[in-house]
Tab-separated table of C-alpha atoms in Angstrom:
chain	number	residue	atom	x	y	z
V	1	MET	CA	90.702	10.752	5.467
V	2	ASN	CA	87.231	11.325	7.071
V	3	THR	CA	86.135	14.701	5.868
V	4	LEU	CA	87.283	16.391	9.727
V	5	VAL	CA	90.794	15.294	9.459
V	6	LYS	CA	90.843	16.451	6.186
V	7	ASN	CA	89.518	20.022	6.760
V	8	LEU	CA	91.463	19.822	9.786
V	9	LEU	CA	95.091	19.533	7.710
V	10	ILE	CA	93.468	22.097	5.269
V	11	GLU	CA	92.575	24.748	7.716
V	12	GLN	CA	96.059	24.732	9.202
V	13	THR	CA	97.850	25.175	6.119
V	14	LYS	CA	95.206	28.468	5.552
V	15	GLU	CA	97.741	31.040	6.475
V	16	LYS	CA	100.134	32.318	4.146
V	17	ILE	CA	103.512	33.272	5.479
V	18	GLN	CA	106.384	35.115	4.023
V	19	LYS	CA	108.207	33.201	1.208
V	20	PRO	CA	112.110	32.774	2.036
V	21	ASP	CA	114.534	33.284	-0.387
V	22	CYS	CA	115.764	30.506	-1.513
V	23	ALA	CA	118.219	32.235	-3.484
V	24	THR	CA	119.833	32.070	-0.231
V	25	ARG	CA	121.379	29.783	1.868
V	26	ALA	CA	119.302	31.349	5.259
V	27	GLY	CA	116.389	31.151	3.515
V	28	ARG	CA	116.157	28.081	1.983
V	29	SER	CA	116.791	26.412	5.684
V	30	LEU	CA	113.583	27.886	6.439
V	31	LEU	CA	112.145	26.883	3.943
V	32	ALA	CA	113.844	23.266	5.362
V	33	PHE	CA	112.237	23.510	8.713
V	34	TYR	CA	108.595	24.469	7.847
V	35	LEU	CA	108.840	21.310	6.038
V	36	GLN	CA	110.189	19.361	8.422
V	37	THR	CA	107.081	20.739	10.710
V	38	LYS	CA	104.693	20.228	7.924
V	39	PHE	CA	106.198	16.381	7.749
V	40	LYS	CA	105.487	15.810	10.897
V	41	GLN	CA	101.615	17.079	11.327
V	42	ILE	CA	101.611	14.766	8.693
V	43	ILE	CA	102.751	11.680	10.463
V	44	ASN	CA	100.500	12.641	13.486
V	45	HIS	CA	97.154	12.822	11.219
V	46	ASP	CA	97.857	10.064	9.467
V	47	LYS	CA	98.305	7.840	12.980
V	48	LYS	CA	94.651	8.491	13.315
V	49	SER	CA	92.917	7.414	10.315
V	50	ASP	CA	91.842	3.873	10.016
V	51	LYS	CA	94.471	2.776	7.645
V	52	GLN	CA	98.032	4.489	7.857
V	53	LEU	CA	99.203	4.974	4.461
V	54	ILE	CA	103.108	5.936	6.422
V	55	ILE	CA	103.913	2.352	8.559
V	56	ASP	CA	107.456	3.807	9.391
V	57	TYR	CA	110.154	6.017	8.224
V	58	LYS	CA	113.990	6.569	9.446
V	59	LYS	CA	114.754	8.950	12.030
V	60	ASP	CA	117.460	10.889	9.635
V	61	PHE	CA	114.937	10.944	6.779
V	62	LEU	CA	114.107	14.181	7.165
V	63	ASP	CA	117.770	16.054	8.271
V	64	ASN	CA	119.047	14.133	5.538
V	65	PHE	CA	116.331	15.342	2.526
V	66	THR	CA	116.086	18.595	3.825
V	67	ASN	CA	120.156	19.242	4.157
V	68	ARG	CA	120.283	18.160	0.802
V	69	LEU	CA	117.446	20.690	-0.369
V	70	ILE	CA	119.306	23.670	1.009
V	71	ASN	CA	123.534	22.196	0.148
V	72	LYS	CA	121.030	21.242	-3.657
V	73	PRO	CA	118.813	23.685	-4.196
V	74	LYS	CA	118.620	23.157	-7.808
V	75	ASP	CA	118.588	19.305	-8.607
V	76	LYS	CA	115.669	17.394	-9.349
V	77	ILE	CA	114.189	15.725	-6.458
V	78	LEU	CA	114.690	11.696	-6.762
V	79	ILE	CA	112.274	9.451	-5.118
V	80	ALA	CA	112.485	5.671	-5.756
V	81	LEU	CA	109.510	3.920	-4.960
V	82	THR	CA	109.726	-0.665	-5.146
V	83	GLY	CA	107.851	-2.787	-3.259
V	84	GLU	CA	107.756	-6.517	-4.020
V	85	SER	CA	105.489	-7.820	-7.415
V	86	ALA	CA	101.830	-7.377	-6.080
V	87	SER	CA	102.601	-4.441	-3.519
V	88	GLY	CA	100.641	-2.160	-5.050
V	89	LYS	CA	103.244	0.112	-6.836
V	90	SER	CA	101.095	0.199	-10.466
V	91	THR	CA	98.643	1.088	-8.743
V	92	ILE	CA	99.899	4.175	-6.663
V	93	CYS	CA	101.611	5.617	-9.881
V	94	THR	CA	98.157	5.387	-11.682
V	95	GLN	CA	96.423	7.329	-8.337
V	96	ILE	CA	99.507	9.948	-8.298
V	97	THR	CA	99.338	10.177	-12.664
V	98	GLU	CA	95.447	11.096	-11.412
V	99	CYS	CA	96.556	13.855	-9.685
V	100	ILE	CA	99.500	14.757	-11.488
V	101	LYS	CA	96.362	15.457	-13.800
V	102	THR	CA	93.921	17.532	-11.429
V	103	LEU	CA	96.677	19.583	-9.848
V	104	ASN	CA	99.033	20.147	-12.649
V	105	LEU	CA	101.727	18.732	-10.529
V	106	PRO	CA	105.515	19.176	-11.075
V	107	ILE	CA	106.035	15.267	-11.488
V	108	THR	CA	107.927	12.524	-13.916
V	109	ILE	CA	107.104	8.999	-13.295
V	110	LEU	CA	109.762	6.303	-15.118
V	111	ALA	CA	108.652	3.150	-15.442
V	112	ALA	CA	112.133	1.417	-14.329
V	113	ASP	CA	110.872	-1.836	-15.539
V	114	ASN	CA	111.107	-0.946	-19.122
V	115	TYR	CA	115.425	-1.060	-18.860
V	116	PHE	CA	114.516	-5.009	-18.739
V	117	LYS	CA	117.668	-6.208	-20.847
V	118	ASP	CA	116.410	-7.636	-24.173
V	119	ILE	CA	115.838	-11.549	-23.979
V	120	SER	CA	114.007	-11.886	-27.067
V	121	ARG	CA	116.882	-14.249	-28.502
V	122	LEU	CA	116.602	-16.497	-24.980
V	123	ILE	CA	113.118	-17.165	-25.177
V	124	LYS	CA	113.053	-18.088	-29.044
V	125	GLU	CA	115.751	-20.866	-28.323
V	126	TYR	CA	114.482	-22.221	-25.462
V	127	GLY	CA	110.752	-22.101	-26.617
V	128	SER	CA	108.935	-19.716	-25.060
V	129	PHE	CA	108.991	-17.104	-21.388
V	130	ASP	CA	107.573	-20.006	-19.278
V	131	LEU	CA	110.206	-22.383	-20.643
V	132	LEU	CA	113.596	-20.176	-20.334
V	133	ARG	CA	111.955	-19.520	-16.703
V	134	ASP	CA	111.425	-22.963	-16.486
V	135	ALA	CA	115.021	-23.879	-17.596
V	136	GLY	CA	116.365	-21.843	-14.482
V	137	TYR	CA	116.830	-18.199	-15.998
V	138	ASP	CA	116.765	-15.507	-13.426
V	139	VAL	CA	115.092	-12.696	-15.070
V	140	ASP	CA	114.531	-10.584	-11.726
V	141	SER	CA	118.509	-10.670	-10.969
V	142	PRO	CA	120.124	-7.343	-11.411
V	143	SER	CA	121.999	-8.845	-13.901
V	144	ASN	CA	119.188	-8.811	-16.131
V	145	PHE	CA	118.235	-4.025	-16.344
V	146	ASP	CA	120.623	-1.867	-17.755
V	147	LEU	CA	121.255	-0.145	-14.366
V	148	ASP	CA	124.037	1.876	-16.070
V	149	LEU	CA	121.205	3.072	-18.351
V	150	LEU	CA	118.784	3.534	-16.297
V	151	LYS	CA	121.324	5.557	-13.863
V	152	ARG	CA	122.312	7.865	-16.405
V	153	ASP	CA	118.596	8.064	-17.935
V	154	ILE	CA	117.852	9.695	-14.529
V	155	LEU	CA	120.794	11.674	-13.602
V	156	LYS	CA	119.775	13.521	-17.204
V	157	LEU	CA	116.039	13.859	-15.875
V	158	GLN	CA	117.888	15.232	-12.242
V	159	LYS	CA	119.690	17.480	-14.645
V	160	GLY	CA	116.493	19.050	-16.005
V	161	PHE	CA	117.163	17.498	-20.034
V	162	ASP	CA	114.414	15.324	-20.814
V	163	ILE	CA	115.381	11.757	-22.078
V	164	LYS	CA	113.818	8.425	-24.477
V	165	SER	CA	113.921	5.462	-22.468
V	166	PRO	CA	113.518	1.706	-23.407
V	167	GLU	CA	110.002	-0.035	-23.966
V	168	TYR	CA	110.406	-3.441	-22.754
V	169	LEU	CA	107.303	-4.943	-24.380
V	170	VAL	CA	105.275	-7.499	-22.086
V	171	ASN	CA	103.844	-9.719	-24.456
V	172	GLY	CA	106.309	-12.698	-23.646
V	173	GLU	CA	108.723	-11.940	-26.493
V	174	GLY	CA	111.628	-10.637	-23.738
V	175	LYS	CA	111.943	-7.528	-26.666
V	176	SER	CA	113.477	-4.547	-25.909
V	177	VAL	CA	112.951	-1.994	-28.237
V	178	PRO	CA	115.649	1.031	-27.322
V	179	GLU	CA	114.713	5.044	-27.243
V	180	SER	CA	111.118	4.880	-27.280
V	181	ILE	CA	109.417	6.469	-24.691
V	182	GLU	CA	109.415	9.872	-23.798
V	183	TYR	CA	109.700	11.456	-20.317
V	184	GLN	CA	110.362	15.127	-19.166
V	185	SER	CA	111.965	15.928	-17.154
V	186	ASN	CA	110.633	17.651	-14.516
V	187	LYS	CA	110.711	18.982	-10.419
V	188	ILE	CA	110.167	15.345	-8.927
V	189	ILE	CA	110.842	12.556	-10.330
V	190	ILE	CA	110.385	9.638	-9.097
V	191	VAL	CA	111.556	6.147	-10.151
V	192	GLU	CA	108.465	2.595	-10.703
V	193	GLY	CA	110.361	-0.664	-10.297
V	194	MET	CA	111.920	-3.262	-7.835
V	195	CYS	CA	115.555	-2.234	-9.756
V	196	SER	CA	115.004	1.591	-8.349
V	197	ILE	CA	116.857	-0.057	-5.408
V	198	TYR	CA	119.082	-2.137	-6.529
V	199	ASP	CA	122.761	-1.192	-5.602
V	200	LYS	CA	124.454	0.794	-8.856
V	201	VAL	CA	121.145	2.941	-8.672
V	202	GLU	CA	120.157	3.373	-4.990
V	203	ASN	CA	122.184	6.524	-3.911
V	204	ILE	CA	121.289	8.396	-6.476
V	205	PHE	CA	117.943	8.659	-4.318
V	206	ASP	CA	116.893	11.704	-2.010
V	207	ILE	CA	114.118	9.433	-0.557
V	208	LYS	CA	113.578	5.751	-0.907
V	209	VAL	CA	110.037	4.497	-0.521
V	210	TYR	CA	109.096	0.984	-0.214
V	211	ILE	CA	105.267	0.175	-0.455
V	212	ASP	CA	104.056	-3.022	2.294
V	213	LEU	CA	101.832	-5.450	1.458
V	214	ASP	CA	101.109	-8.611	2.996
V	215	GLU	CA	102.080	-11.999	1.403
V	216	LYS	CA	98.694	-13.565	1.249
V	217	GLU	CA	97.227	-10.529	-0.733
V	218	ARG	CA	99.937	-9.932	-2.526
V	219	LYS	CA	99.590	-13.472	-3.867
V	220	ARG	CA	95.343	-12.882	-4.085
V	221	ARG	CA	96.584	-10.540	-6.616
V	222	PHE	CA	98.427	-11.611	-8.252
V	223	ILE	CA	96.706	-14.633	-9.614
V	224	ASP	CA	93.069	-11.938	-9.605
V	225	ARG	CA	95.485	-9.800	-12.514
V	226	ALA	CA	97.049	-13.253	-14.502
V	227	LYS	CA	92.840	-14.368	-14.492
V	228	SER	CA	92.301	-10.202	-16.233
V	229	ARG	CA	94.662	-11.444	-18.698
V	230	ASN	CA	93.063	-14.674	-20.099
V	231	GLN	CA	97.254	-16.588	-18.237
V	232	ASP	CA	96.244	-20.042	-16.938
V	233	LYS	CA	95.992	-20.716	-13.772
V	234	ASN	CA	98.670	-22.989	-13.075
V	235	ASN	CA	101.661	-21.475	-14.720
V	236	ALA	CA	100.339	-18.170	-12.964
V	237	LEU	CA	100.876	-20.192	-9.487
V	238	LYS	CA	104.229	-21.497	-10.901
V	239	HIS	CA	105.330	-18.314	-11.864
V	240	TRP	CA	103.546	-16.703	-8.299
V	241	GLU	CA	106.362	-19.471	-6.365
V	242	TYR	CA	109.227	-17.669	-9.273
V	243	ILE	CA	108.687	-14.074	-8.344
V	244	GLN	CA	108.056	-15.056	-4.391
V	245	GLU	CA	111.926	-16.153	-4.159
V	246	ALA	CA	113.194	-13.610	-6.908
V	247	GLY	CA	111.340	-11.065	-4.086
V	248	ARG	CA	112.899	-12.464	-1.298
V	249	LYS	CA	116.763	-12.062	-2.774
V	250	TYR	CA	116.644	-9.060	-4.062
V	251	VAL	CA	113.620	-6.734	-3.271
V	252	ALA	CA	112.426	-7.209	0.500
V	253	VAL	CA	115.889	-7.096	1.213
V	254	ASN	CA	116.529	-3.699	0.390
V	255	LYS	CA	113.627	-2.575	2.569
V	256	ASN	CA	115.914	-1.312	4.997
V	257	LYS	CA	117.758	0.939	2.582
V	258	CYS	CA	114.468	2.916	1.861
V	259	ASP	CA	113.535	6.315	3.957
V	260	ILE	CA	109.719	5.575	4.026
V	261	ILE	CA	107.557	2.040	4.698
V	262	ILE	CA	103.787	3.167	2.976
V	263	ASN	CA	100.854	0.332	3.271
V	264	GLY	CA	100.350	-1.164	0.256
V	265	GLU	CA	96.925	-2.346	1.548
V	266	CYS	CA	95.895	2.266	1.741
V	267	ASN	CA	92.705	3.606	0.488
V	268	LEU	CA	93.450	5.068	-2.938
V	269	LYS	CA	91.507	8.094	-1.922
V	270	TYR	CA	92.728	8.772	1.699
V	271	PHE	CA	96.039	8.121	-0.340
V	272	SER	CA	95.074	11.291	-3.182
V	273	HIS	CA	93.917	13.613	-0.657
V	274	MET	CA	97.545	13.330	1.175
V	275	ILE	CA	99.240	14.124	-2.175
V	276	GLU	CA	96.474	17.329	-2.136
V	277	TYR	CA	97.558	18.239	0.989
V	278	ILE	CA	101.641	18.033	0.248
V	279	ASN	CA	100.665	19.463	-2.444
V	280	LEU	CA	99.557	22.452	-0.577
V	281	ILE	CA	101.635	22.510	1.605
V	282	THR	CA	105.083	22.971	-0.181
V	283	ASN	CA	103.122	25.693	-2.077
V	284	ASN	CA	102.109	27.559	0.679
V	285	PHE	CA	103.352	31.111	0.569
V	286	CYS	CA	103.188	34.094	-1.294
V	287	GLU	CA	105.667	37.165	-2.548
V	288	ASP	CA	106.086	40.279	-0.186
């Protein structure tokens, strides 16, 4: 975001408005109207950017989300963040984490990939993860995630309870360690991973975000990532073929279910500015 646009966004939110009484439906309705107006301003300013963050969004998204805020004000806000492999999910979450630290944001990011089921016994049986994959085992299939546990944990966070999620070890052993990572319940819960919009969990989210990136760039990122992990290039290309097919079957087909589609090539500095602005407008209320 260039300096002129950023300053304009900030100037437009300097004037404080009287904080509505969120204990009343009328107060929440006023807040919802304000947020709708500001979201439309974000869309309009984003269109002026050299590389837009928001590619598309559902026309009924704003009404559905603000109605949820009006009707269930005490529930935490649940956001699914999904996309095909190497689309930028982890990179964007890293950037959000930096913003959380800088702005002290009430956000929890839950890594859904940790809900892969333990396949260590199968890997030992076949000799390696690669041999298991080559034998036709479909690792990214919805049946290979503990979606029931994921749903239970998300709903606990939504109701204000802290959780301990499993940890799936990415060392090729396929082992899952139960109740291993602590997560605190915050006002906003982001669940990041391909399975966050699989059938068993998709309907619990208030906002579903899809990160879109063209296949050529995703492949380049995937191969570069394999190199940084000292993975054999031929094996990396073979695995790319698998995840490309799995992505089409299990992730890309859910794109039309998502409320917002964002650009995986968006400049991260600009992305941070947008988060700062959203934080600014959602905290732009003062007491009497």
